[in-house]
Every structure is written in structure tokens, then in C-alpha cells.
XYZ file of C-alpha atoms in Angstrom:
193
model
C -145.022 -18.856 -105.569
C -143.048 -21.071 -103.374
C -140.397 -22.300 -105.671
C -140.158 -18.217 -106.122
C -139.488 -17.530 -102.277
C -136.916 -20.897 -102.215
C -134.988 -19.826 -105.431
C -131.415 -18.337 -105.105
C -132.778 -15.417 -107.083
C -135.059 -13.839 -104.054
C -133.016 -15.157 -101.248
C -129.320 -13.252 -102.825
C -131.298 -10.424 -104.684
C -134.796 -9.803 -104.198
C -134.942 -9.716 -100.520
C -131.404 -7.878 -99.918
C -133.230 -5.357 -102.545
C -136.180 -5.503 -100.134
C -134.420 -5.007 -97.093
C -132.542 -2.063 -98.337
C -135.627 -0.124 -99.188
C -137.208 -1.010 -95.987
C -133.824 -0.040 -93.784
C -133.751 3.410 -95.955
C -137.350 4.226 -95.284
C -136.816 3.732 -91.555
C -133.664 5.050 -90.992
C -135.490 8.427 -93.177
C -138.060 8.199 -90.732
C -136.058 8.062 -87.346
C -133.933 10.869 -88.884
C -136.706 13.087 -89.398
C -138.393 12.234 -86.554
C -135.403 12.967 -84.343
C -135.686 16.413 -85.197
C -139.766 16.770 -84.775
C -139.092 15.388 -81.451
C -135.933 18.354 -80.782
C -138.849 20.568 -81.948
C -141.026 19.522 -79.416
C -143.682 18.306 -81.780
C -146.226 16.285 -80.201
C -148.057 14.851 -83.215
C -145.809 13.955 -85.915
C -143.022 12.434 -84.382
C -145.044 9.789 -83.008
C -146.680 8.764 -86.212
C -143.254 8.260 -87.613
C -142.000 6.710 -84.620
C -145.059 4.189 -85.509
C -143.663 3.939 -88.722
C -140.233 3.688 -88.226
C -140.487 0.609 -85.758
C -143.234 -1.556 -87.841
C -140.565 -1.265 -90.722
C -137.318 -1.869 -88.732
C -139.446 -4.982 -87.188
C -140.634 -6.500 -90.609
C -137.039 -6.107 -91.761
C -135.216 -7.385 -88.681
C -137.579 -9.910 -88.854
C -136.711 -11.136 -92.788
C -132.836 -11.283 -91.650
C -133.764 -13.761 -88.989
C -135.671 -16.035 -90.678
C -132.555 -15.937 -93.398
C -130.123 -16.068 -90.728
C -127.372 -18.055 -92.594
C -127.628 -15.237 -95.815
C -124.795 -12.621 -95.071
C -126.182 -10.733 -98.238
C -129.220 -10.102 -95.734
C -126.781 -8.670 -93.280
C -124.783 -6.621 -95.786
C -128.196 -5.510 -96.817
C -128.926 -4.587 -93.609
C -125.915 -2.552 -92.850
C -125.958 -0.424 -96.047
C -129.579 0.569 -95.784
C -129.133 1.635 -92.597
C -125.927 4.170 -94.053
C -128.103 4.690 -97.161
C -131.250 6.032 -94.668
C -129.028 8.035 -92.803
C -127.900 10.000 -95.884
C -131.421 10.051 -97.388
C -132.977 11.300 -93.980
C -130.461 13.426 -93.321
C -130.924 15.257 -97.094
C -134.493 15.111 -96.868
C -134.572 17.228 -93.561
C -132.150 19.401 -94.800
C -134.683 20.046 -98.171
C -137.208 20.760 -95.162
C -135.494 23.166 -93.352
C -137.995 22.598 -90.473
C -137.598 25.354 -87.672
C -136.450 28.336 -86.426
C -132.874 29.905 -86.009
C -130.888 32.400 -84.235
C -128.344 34.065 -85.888
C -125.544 35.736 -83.327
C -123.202 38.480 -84.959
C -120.453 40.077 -82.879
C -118.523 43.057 -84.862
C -116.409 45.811 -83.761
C -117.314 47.935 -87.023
C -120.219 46.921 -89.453
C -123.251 46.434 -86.075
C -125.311 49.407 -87.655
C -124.592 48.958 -91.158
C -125.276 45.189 -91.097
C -128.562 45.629 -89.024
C -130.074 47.720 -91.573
C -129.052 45.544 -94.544
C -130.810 42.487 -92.497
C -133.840 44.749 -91.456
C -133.866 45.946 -95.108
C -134.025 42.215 -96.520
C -137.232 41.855 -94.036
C -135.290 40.256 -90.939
C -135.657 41.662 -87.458
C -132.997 42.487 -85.943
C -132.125 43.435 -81.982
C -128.672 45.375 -81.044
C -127.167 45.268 -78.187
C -123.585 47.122 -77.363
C -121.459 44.927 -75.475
C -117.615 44.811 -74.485
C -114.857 41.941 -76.723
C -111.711 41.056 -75.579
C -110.302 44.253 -77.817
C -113.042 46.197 -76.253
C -116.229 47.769 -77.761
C -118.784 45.850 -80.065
C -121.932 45.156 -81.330
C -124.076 41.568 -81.210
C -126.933 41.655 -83.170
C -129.280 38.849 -82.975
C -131.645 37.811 -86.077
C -134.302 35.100 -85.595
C -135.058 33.392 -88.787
C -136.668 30.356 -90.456
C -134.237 27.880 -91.363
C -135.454 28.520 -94.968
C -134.401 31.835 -94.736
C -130.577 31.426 -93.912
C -129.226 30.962 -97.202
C -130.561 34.681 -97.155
C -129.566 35.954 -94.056
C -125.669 34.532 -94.294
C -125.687 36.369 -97.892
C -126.572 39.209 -96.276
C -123.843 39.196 -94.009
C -121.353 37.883 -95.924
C -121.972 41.278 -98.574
C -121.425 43.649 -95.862
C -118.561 42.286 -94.422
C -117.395 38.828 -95.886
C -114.890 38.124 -92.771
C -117.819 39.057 -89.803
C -117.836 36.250 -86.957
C -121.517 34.944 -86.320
C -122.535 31.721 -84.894
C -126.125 30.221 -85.903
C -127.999 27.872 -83.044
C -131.243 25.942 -83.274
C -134.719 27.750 -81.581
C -136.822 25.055 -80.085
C -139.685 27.659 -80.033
C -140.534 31.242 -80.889
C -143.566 33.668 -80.725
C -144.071 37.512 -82.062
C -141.243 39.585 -83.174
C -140.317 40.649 -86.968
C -140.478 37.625 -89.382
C -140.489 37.426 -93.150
C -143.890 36.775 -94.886
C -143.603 33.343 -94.945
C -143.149 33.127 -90.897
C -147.156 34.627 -90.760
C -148.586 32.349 -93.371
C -147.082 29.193 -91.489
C -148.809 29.823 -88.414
C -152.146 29.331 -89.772
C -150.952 25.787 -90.844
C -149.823 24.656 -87.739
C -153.084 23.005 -86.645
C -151.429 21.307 -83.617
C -150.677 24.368 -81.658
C -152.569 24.492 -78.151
C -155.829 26.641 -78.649
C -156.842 25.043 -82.081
């Protein structure tokens, strides 16, 4: 086992190789854990916090006891890029959260509010006054699931509409698809359960 650990072979392949995955998984987990935190959740972005740092310290501490090996360090440095790709797809596969979708329209408010009410999206209107004078801002709270389905929505009733979509750190009541309900019963962490 020891001639193993001395050999060329695990000091310029195996351990970059090991380094790599361990940078990845961390990275991944800081990613994702960034955005638990930004949702204010209390019990899962601590465990991968926990995570996170007893990887980062197992790997940090593999490059210093190989301290002259600048495969280590170029192993290093492309994990990290690797786990920021691989974190940053995984949350996006997650969708994790809420939106708000903001639609301004001089034209289409009434029209497009129905279609999004129709496709099982609340939707509030408010008339308001642009810089070429009357309009309409509708806003649409929706899961971050949902917005491949609310922007196709849009985009069939009027394909040039201007809308801007911004992150919801928290949300209670309103109109929400199906899938909004069923969610609340599995989010054991709330206060009161």
C-alpha cells in the first residue's frame, strides 16, 4: 500500500483525479447552498455548509502535503471551475423558489391576464401611467418550475411584451398552480410543525 501512495502513478493521476471530485462536490455544495441560504432556509444550508467545508479541508489538505506537485494545484483550480458549472446546473434542474413576474404593456394587460389566469397563474392588475402614458403591470407569482410556462404564455400573446422576472425570498396565500399546495405539506421546517 505504501509503494502505491509513493508511486508517480497516484501522486500525477490518482490524487489530481481525487482532488477534482472532491473540489466539484464542494464547490456543488457551496453553490447550492448559497441559494438555500438567499431563501432563508434554516436547515439545509447548514448541513451543506458542514459538508462543503469537511471536503474543501480534506482536499486543501492533500495539496499541502504534495506541495511541490503543480498537477495538485491544476487539479485544484479546475475542480473548483468544474463545481461551479455542476452546482450551478444542478440548481438550475431544481428550480428551488418562488418568482415574480412584472409585465408592463400599453395594449395586451387584459388579454394577457386571462391567458395567465387561464393556464392556472394568478394574476393582479394594476393601471399605471409609462413614459407614453397609459398602461397596465400585471404581476404573476410563480414557482420557478413554472416559468418556462408562464414566459410561453406571454411570449404567445404578444412575443415583443417587456416583463422583468425577480427572485421572492418568501410567499404565503394567493393563486398558485397545483403543485404550489402539494409542496407545502413537504416543507417540514416551516415554524408551527
Amino acid at each position: 500500500m505504501e509503494s502505491l501512495l509513493a508511486s508517480n502513478y497516484f501522486t500525477y493521476l490518482v490524487l489530481p483525479l481525487l482532488i477534482i471530485i472532491a473540489r466539484v462536490t464542494d464547490v456543488t455544495f457551496g453553490t447550492i447552498r448559497i441559494v438555500f441560504v438567499a431563501r432563508g432556509n434554516k436547515v439545509i444550508a447548514p448541513l451543506l455548509g458542514f459538508f462543503e467545508v469537511f471536503i474543501w479541508i480534506v482536499a486543501i489538505g492533500q495539496i499541502m502535503q504534495h506541495a511541490n506537485n503543480i498537477v495538485c494545484y491544476l487539479a485544484y483550480a479546475f475542480g473548483f471551475a468544474l463545481g461551479n458549472y455542476v452546482g450551478l446546473s444542478i440548481e438550475h434542474r431544481l428550480a428551488v423558489g418562488t418568482q415574480v413576474v412584472r409585465i408592463i404593456t400599453s395594449k395586451h394587460g387584459a388579454e394577457l391576464s386571462a391567458a395567465l389566469r387561464s393556464g392556472g397563474f394568478g394574476t393582479t392588475e394594476v393601471d399605471a401611467r409609462g413614459a407614453n402614458g397609459p398602461v397596465h403591470l400585471l404581476y404573476c407569482v410563480a414557482l420557478r418550475k413554472d416559468m418556462n410556462r408562464v414566459e410561453e404564455i406571454i411570449h404567445k400573446v404578444h412575443p415583443q411584451i417587456f416583463y422583468s422576472v425577480e427572485d421572492v425570498k418568501s410567499s404565503s396565500s394567493g393563486i398558485f398552480t397545483t403543485r404550489r399546495k402539494s409542496l407545502h405539506k413537504w416543507r417540514f421546517w416551516r415554524k408551527g410543525k
